[in-house]
XYZ file of C-alpha atoms in Angstrom:
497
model
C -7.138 101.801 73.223
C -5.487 104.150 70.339
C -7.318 107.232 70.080
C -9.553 107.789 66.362
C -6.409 110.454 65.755
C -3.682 107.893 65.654
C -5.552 105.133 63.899
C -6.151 107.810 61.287
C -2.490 108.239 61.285
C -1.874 104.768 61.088
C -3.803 104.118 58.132
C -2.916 107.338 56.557
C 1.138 106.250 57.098
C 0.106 102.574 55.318
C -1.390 104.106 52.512
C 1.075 106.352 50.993
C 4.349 105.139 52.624
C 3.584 101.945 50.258
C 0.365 101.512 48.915
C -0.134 104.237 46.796
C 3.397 104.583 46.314
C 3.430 100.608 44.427
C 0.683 101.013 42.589
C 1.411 104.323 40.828
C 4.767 103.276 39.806
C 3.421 100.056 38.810
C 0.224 102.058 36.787
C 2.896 104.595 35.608
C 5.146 101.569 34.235
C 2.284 99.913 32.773
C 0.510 102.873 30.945
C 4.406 104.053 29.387
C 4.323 100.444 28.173
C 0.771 100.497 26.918
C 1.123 103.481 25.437
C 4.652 102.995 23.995
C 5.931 105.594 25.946
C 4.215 108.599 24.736
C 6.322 110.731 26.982
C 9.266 109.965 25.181
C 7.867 109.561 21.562
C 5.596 112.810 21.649
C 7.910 114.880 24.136
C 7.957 117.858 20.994
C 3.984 117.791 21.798
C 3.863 117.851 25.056
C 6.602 120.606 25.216
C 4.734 123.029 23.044
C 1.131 121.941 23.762
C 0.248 125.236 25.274
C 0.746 127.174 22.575
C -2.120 128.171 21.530
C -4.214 126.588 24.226
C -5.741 129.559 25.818
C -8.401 130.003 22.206
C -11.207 128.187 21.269
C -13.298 128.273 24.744
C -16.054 129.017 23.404
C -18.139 130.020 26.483
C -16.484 127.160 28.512
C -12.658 126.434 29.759
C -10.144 127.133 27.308
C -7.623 124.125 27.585
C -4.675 126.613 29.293
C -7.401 127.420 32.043
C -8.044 123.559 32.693
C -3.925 123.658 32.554
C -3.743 126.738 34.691
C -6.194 124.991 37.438
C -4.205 121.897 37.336
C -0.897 123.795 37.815
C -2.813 125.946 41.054
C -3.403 122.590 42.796
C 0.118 120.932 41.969
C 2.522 124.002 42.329
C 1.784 124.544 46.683
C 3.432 124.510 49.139
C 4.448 120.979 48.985
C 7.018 121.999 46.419
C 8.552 124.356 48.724
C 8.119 122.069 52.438
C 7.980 118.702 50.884
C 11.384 118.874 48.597
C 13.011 120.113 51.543
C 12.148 117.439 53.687
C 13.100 115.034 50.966
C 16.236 116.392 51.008
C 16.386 115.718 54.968
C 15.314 112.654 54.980
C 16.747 111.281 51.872
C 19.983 113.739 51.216
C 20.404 115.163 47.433
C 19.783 111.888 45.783
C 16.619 111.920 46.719
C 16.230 114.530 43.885
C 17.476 112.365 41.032
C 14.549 109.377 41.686
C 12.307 112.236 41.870
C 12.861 113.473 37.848
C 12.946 109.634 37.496
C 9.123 109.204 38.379
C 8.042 112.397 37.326
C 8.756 110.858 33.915
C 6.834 107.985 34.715
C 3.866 109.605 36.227
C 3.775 111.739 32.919
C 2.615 108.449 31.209
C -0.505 107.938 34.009
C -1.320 112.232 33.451
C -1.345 111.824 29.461
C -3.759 108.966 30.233
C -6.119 109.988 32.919
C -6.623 114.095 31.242
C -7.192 112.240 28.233
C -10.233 109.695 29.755
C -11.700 112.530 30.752
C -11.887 114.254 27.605
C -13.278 111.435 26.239
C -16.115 110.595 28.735
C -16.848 113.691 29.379
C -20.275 115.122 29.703
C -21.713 118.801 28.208
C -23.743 121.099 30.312
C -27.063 122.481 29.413
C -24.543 126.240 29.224
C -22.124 125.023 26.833
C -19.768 124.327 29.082
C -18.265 120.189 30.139
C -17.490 118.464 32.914
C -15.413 115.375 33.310
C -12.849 113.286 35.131
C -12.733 110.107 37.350
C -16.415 110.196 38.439
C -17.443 109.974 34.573
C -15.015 108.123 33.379
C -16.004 105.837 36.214
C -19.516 106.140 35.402
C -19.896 106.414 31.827
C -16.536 103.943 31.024
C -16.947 101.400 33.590
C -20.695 101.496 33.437
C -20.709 102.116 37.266
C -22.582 105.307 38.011
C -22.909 104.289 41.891
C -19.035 104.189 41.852
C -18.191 107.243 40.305
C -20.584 108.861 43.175
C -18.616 106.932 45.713
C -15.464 108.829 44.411
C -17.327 112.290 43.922
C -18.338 112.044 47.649
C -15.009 111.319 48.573
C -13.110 113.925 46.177
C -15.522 116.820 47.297
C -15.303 116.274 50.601
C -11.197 116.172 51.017
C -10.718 118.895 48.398
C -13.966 121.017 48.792
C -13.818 121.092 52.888
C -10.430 119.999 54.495
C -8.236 121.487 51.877
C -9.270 124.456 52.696
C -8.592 124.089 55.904
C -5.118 122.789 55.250
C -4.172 125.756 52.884
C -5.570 128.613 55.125
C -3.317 127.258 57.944
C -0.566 127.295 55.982
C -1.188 130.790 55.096
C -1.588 132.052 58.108
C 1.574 130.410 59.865
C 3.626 131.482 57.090
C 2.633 135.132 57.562
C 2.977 134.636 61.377
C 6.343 133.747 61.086
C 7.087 136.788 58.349
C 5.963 139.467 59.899
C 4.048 137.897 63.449
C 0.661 138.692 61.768
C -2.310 137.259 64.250
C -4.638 134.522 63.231
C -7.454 136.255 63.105
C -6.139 139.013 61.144
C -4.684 135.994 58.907
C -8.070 134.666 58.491
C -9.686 137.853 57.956
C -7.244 137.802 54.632
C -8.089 134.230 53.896
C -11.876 134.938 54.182
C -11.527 138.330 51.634
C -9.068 136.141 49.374
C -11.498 132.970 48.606
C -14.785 134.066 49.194
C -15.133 136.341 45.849
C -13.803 133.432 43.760
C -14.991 130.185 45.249
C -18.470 132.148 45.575
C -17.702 132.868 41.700
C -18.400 129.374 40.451
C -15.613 127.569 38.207
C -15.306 130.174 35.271
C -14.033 132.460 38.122
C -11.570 129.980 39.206
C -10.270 128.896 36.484
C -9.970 132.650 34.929
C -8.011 133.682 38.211
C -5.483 130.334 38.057
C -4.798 131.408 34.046
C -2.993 134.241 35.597
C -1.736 133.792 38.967
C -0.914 130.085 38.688
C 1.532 130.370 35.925
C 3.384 134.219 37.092
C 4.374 132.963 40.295
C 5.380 129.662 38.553
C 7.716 131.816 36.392
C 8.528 134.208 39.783
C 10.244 131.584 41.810
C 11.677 129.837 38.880
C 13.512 133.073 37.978
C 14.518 133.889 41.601
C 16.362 130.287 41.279
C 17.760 130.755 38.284
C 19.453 134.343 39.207
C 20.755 132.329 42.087
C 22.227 129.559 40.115
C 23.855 131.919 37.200
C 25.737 133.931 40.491
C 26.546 130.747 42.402
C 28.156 128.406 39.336
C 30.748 126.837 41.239
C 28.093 125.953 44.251
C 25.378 125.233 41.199
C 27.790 122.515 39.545
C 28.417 121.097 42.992
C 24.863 120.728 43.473
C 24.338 118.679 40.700
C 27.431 116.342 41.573
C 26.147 115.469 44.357
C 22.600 114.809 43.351
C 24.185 112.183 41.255
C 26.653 111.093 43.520
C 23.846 110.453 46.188
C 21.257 108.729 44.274
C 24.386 106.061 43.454
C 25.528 106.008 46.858
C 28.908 107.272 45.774
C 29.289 109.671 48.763
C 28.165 107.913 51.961
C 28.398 111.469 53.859
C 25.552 112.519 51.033
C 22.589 110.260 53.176
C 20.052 112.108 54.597
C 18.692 111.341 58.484
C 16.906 108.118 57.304
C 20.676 106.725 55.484
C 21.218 105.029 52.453
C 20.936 104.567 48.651
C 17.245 103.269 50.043
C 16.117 106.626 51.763
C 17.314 108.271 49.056
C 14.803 106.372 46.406
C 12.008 106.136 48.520
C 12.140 110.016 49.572
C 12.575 111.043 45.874
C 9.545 108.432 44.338
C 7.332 109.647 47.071
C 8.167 113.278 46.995
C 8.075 112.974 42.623
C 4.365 111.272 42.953
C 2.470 112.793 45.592
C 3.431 116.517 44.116
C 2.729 116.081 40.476
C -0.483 114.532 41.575
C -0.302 112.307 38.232
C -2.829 109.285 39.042
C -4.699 111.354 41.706
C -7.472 112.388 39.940
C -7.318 115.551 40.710
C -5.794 116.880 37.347
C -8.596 114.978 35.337
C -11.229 116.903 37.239
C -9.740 120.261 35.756
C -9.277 118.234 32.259
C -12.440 117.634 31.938
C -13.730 120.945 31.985
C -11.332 122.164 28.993
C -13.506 122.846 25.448
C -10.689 121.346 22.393
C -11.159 119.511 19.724
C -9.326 116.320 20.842
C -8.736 114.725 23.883
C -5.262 113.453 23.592
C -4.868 117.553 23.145
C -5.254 118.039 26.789
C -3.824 115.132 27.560
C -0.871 116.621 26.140
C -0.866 119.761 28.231
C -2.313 118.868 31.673
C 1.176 116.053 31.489
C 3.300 119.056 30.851
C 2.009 120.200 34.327
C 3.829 117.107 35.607
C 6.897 118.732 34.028
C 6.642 122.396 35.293
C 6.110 121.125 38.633
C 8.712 118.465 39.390
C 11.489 118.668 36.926
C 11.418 122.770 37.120
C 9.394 123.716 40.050
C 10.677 120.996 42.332
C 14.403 121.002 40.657
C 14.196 124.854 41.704
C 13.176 124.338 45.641
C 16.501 121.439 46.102
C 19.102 123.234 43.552
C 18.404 126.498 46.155
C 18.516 124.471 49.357
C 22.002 122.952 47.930
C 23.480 125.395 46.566
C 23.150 127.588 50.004
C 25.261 124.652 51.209
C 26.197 123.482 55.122
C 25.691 127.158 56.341
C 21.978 126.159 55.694
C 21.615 122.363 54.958
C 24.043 119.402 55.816
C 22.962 115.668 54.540
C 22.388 113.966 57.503
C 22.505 116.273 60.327
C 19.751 119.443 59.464
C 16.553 117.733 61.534
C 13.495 117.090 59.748
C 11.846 120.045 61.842
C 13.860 122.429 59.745
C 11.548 121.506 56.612
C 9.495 124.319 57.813
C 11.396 126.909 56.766
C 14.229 125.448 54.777
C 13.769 126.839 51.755
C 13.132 129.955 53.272
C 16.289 129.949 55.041
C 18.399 128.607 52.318
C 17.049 131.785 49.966
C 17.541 134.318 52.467
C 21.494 133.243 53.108
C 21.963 133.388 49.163
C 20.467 136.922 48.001
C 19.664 138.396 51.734
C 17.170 138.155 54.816
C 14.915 141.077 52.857
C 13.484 137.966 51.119
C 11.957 136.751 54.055
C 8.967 138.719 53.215
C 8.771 137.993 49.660
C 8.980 133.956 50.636
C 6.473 134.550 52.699
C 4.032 136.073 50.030
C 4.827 133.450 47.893
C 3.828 130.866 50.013
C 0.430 132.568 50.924
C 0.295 132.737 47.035
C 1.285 129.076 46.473
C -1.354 127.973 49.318
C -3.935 130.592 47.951
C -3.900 128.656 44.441
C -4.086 125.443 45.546
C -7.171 126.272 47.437
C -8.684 127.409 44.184
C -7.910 124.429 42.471
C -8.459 121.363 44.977
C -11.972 123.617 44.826
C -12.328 123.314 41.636
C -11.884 119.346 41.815
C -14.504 119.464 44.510
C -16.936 121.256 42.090
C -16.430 119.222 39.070
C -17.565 115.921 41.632
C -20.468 117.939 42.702
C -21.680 118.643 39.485
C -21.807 114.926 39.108
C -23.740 114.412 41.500
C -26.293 117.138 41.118
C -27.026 120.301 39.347
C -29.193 121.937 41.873
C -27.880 125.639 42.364
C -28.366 125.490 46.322
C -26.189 122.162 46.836
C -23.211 124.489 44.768
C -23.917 127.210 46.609
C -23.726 125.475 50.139
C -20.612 123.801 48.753
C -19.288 127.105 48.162
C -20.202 128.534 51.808
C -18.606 125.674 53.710
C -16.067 126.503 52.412
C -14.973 129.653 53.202
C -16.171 128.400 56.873
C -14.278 125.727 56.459
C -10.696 128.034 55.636
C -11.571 130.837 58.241
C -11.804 127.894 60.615
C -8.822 126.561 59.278
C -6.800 129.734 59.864
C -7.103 130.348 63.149
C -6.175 126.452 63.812
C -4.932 123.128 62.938
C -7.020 120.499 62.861
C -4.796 117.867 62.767
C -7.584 115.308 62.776
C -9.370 116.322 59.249
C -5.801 116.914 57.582
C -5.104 113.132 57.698
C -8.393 112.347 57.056
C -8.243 114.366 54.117
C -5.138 112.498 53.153
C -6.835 109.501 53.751
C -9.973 110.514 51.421
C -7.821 111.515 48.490
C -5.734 108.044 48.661
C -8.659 106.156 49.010
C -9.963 108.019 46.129
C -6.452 107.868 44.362
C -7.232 104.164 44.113
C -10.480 104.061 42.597
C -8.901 106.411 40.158
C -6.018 104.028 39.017
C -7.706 100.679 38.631
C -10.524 102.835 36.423
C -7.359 104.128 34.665
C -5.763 100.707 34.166
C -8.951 98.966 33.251
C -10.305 102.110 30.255
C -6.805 102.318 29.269
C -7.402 100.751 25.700
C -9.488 104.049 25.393
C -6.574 105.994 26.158
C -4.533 103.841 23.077
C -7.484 104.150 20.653
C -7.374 108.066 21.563
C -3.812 108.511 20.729
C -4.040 106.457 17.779
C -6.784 108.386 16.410
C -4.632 111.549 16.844
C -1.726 109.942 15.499
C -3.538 108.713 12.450
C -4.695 112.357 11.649
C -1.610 113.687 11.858
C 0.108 111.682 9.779
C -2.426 111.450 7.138
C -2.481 115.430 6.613
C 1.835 114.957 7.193
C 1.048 113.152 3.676
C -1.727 114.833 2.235
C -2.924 118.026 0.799
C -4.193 121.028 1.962
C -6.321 123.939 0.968
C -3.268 125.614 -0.095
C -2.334 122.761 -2.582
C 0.540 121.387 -0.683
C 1.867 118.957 2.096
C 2.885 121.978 3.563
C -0.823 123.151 3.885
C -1.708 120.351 5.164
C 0.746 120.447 7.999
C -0.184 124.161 8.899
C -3.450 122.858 9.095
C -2.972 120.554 11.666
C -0.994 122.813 13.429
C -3.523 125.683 13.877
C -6.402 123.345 13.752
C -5.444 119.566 15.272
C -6.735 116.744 14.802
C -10.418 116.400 15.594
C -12.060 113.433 17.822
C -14.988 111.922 16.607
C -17.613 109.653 18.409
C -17.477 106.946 15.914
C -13.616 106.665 15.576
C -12.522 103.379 14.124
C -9.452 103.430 16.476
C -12.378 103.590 19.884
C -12.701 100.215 21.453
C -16.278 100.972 20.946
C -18.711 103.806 19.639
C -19.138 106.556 22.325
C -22.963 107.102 23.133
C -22.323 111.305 23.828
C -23.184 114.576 23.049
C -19.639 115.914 23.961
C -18.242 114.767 20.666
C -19.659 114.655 17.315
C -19.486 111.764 14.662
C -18.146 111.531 11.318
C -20.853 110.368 9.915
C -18.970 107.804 7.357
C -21.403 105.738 5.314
């Protein structure tokens, strides 16, 4: 009889080797249809749409926090362990299939931030909450449902991340400077407590800062490598090219072929820019603007900082440190690890060591703070009692001191498990509301091109355009463009005759 550990792995191996793997490149594909590609035809937008995103709060989550959180859960350590591995299993082609689907899954990120913007709910402080539970619940009409996926979310992301992160943590600083578990979970334990204790203002207001800085850190680390390493830099890209083509046989990674390299790069490309997860929508939710294709906008840039620049950063620095550090093919899949690592410290020096390390206690300290976050936006749903947030909140701390002095190998793929069965639920209620997504984005569209044409307080087109650019569009309730008229207090209404 298989033991409950390797039927977990079983099923956890099923589900995102091809399930979850088919049907977000088949939601992606369907929502860049639907919408008619709003990734392509509103790129300018979602390029700029944090500027000015961190105003207009108002007591609540600006829409750069939401962003901010969003960006703390995508950008771990994934992007540093999970490119690399892509790279060994699927050789540098792996990384052009991974921009590929990042461009796809921005479609499915546009769509699901901006459901939960518009079934979102408002707290008796001012404040909202939203994503794939309500949208679930107050779209679909199926409140049992949306507690189904709350119970689920909270769990993996409130409890076993945790878990997951802390280890990571404390392995990392184990192998930088052989730093004992318990001392690493003593850190853990001072890190997390003060903020997940803090409630979600506190985690969000940490990720505004941290989140983004050692975004910008690493990406600038890369780039000074690239701009002293041309010659290896344009090589790099050759070969991405030349492997995702199958031009250069000797360019396959240990699983061979034009094959490995696609399937590496889609999986790597979906499961770290989290786009159809519902994960991001939980943080989107939260955000205070004054319409919802507005953070739909910004939480799909997050799809673009973290694979086509984050991502882009971890294999262009793994390539460009060449066969001393990585050979297609031949470096084992064991060497994920520390690949990255390695491949930085044989460009600028081993003194980075250290600093690699921090940033991966960094990367892993965020993403606790916003797979939290998720978990409390799903618990909110289910009740607003202050002692069910507060226990929330104490498990887990338990639950990443625990995690840092061991791996539980067990709840990690159960975890997995959780958020892919969750991940489901999320995408059919995605596919199914997505003609509120359209009538969203057609509302905004409509505004803007109807003060494009008209005139402001200021006399002239020109006004009008500065108008929309300080102010945006604003969502109403009652929105011709809506399938139907929201019943909410979240939004207001026009009040047309």
């Amino acid at each position: 009889m298989p033991s409950i550990s390797e039927i977990l792995t079983t099923v956890s191996d099923i589900l995102f080797s091809w399930v979850l793997v088919v049907l977000l490149i088949a939601a992606g594909a369907y929502l860049t249809v639907r919408t008619r590609a709003v990734q392509l035809r509103h790129a300018a937008g979602i390029l700029s749409a944090v500027r000015g995103s961190r105003s207009g709060a108002q007591g609540g989550i600006s829409s750069f926090q939401a962003f901010a959180v969003g960006l703390a859960s995508r950008v771990g350590t994934g992007n540093i362990v999970g490119v690399a591995l892509a790279l060994i299993l699927g050789g540098p082609g792996a990384v052009l299939w991974m921009w590929l689907v990042a461009v796809v899954g921005t479609a499915t990120a546009f769509s699901e931030s901006t459901l939960a913007q518009v079934f979102k709910v408002r707290r008796p402080d001012g404040s909202f909450r939203g994503g794939p539970a309500y949208y679930i619940a107050r779209g679909l009409r199926l409140p049992a449902l949306g507690a189904v996926f709350a119970v689920v979310f909270m769990v993996a992301n409130g409890l076993a991340m945790p878990m997951v992160q802390a280890n990571a943590i404390t392995a990392s600083l184990g192998a930088a400077g052989h730093v004992s578990p318990t001392m690493g979970a003593l850190l853990v334990v001072a890190l997390t407590a003060p903020v997940l204790l803090g409630g979600l203002r506190t985690m969000a207001s940490v990720a505004e800062y941290l989140a983004p800085v050692m975004a910008l850190a690493y990406m600038a680390l890369v780039l000074v490598i690239l701009l002293t390493h041309p010659a290896q830099a344009g090589e790099a890209m050759t070969s991405i090219l030349a492997g995702a083509l199958g031009l250069r046989p000797g360019l396959a990674g240990l699983a061979g072929g034009l094959f490995a390299a696609m399937l590496n790069g889609v999986r790597r490309g979906l499961f770290s820019n989290e786009a159809g997860l519902g994960g991001a929508a939980c943080a989107a939710g939260s955000a205070t603007v004054s319409h919802p294709v507005q953070q739909g906008f910004i939480q799909a840039f997050g799809v673009v900082v973290d694979t086509l620049l984050i991502c882009t950063a971890t294999a262009l620095a793994i390539l460009v440190a060449g066969p001393g550090v990585y050979a297609p093919g031949t470096t084992p899949a064991e060497a994920a690890g520390t690949l990255t690592q390695d491949a930085i410290a044989h460009l600028v020096g081993q003194w980075s060591r250290w600093p690699m390390a921090v940033l991966v206690v960094v990367l892993a300290y965020t993403t606790i703070i916003g797979a939290f976050s998720y978990a409390q936006v799903c618990l909110d749903y289910l009740t607003d009692r202050p002692w069910a947030s507060r226990a929330l909140q104490l498990s887990a701390v338990a639950c990443a001191a625990v995690g840092s002095l061991q791996a539980l190998t067990t709840v990690w793929t159960l975890a997995d498990i959780l958020l892919g069965l969750g991940a489901i639920l999320n995408l059919v209620a995605i596919l199914v509301l997505s003609r509120w997504v359209v009538g969203a984005l057609r509302d905004w569209e409509a505004q803007t091109r109807r003060a494009a044409r008209g005139v402001g307080e200021s006399g002239s087109a020109e006004g009008a355009r500065a108008q929309v650019r300080t102010e945006g569009p604003v969502f109403h309730a009652d929105s011709p463009h809506l399938p139907a008229e929201l019943s909410t207090e979240a939004w207001p209404r026009s009040h047309r005759p």
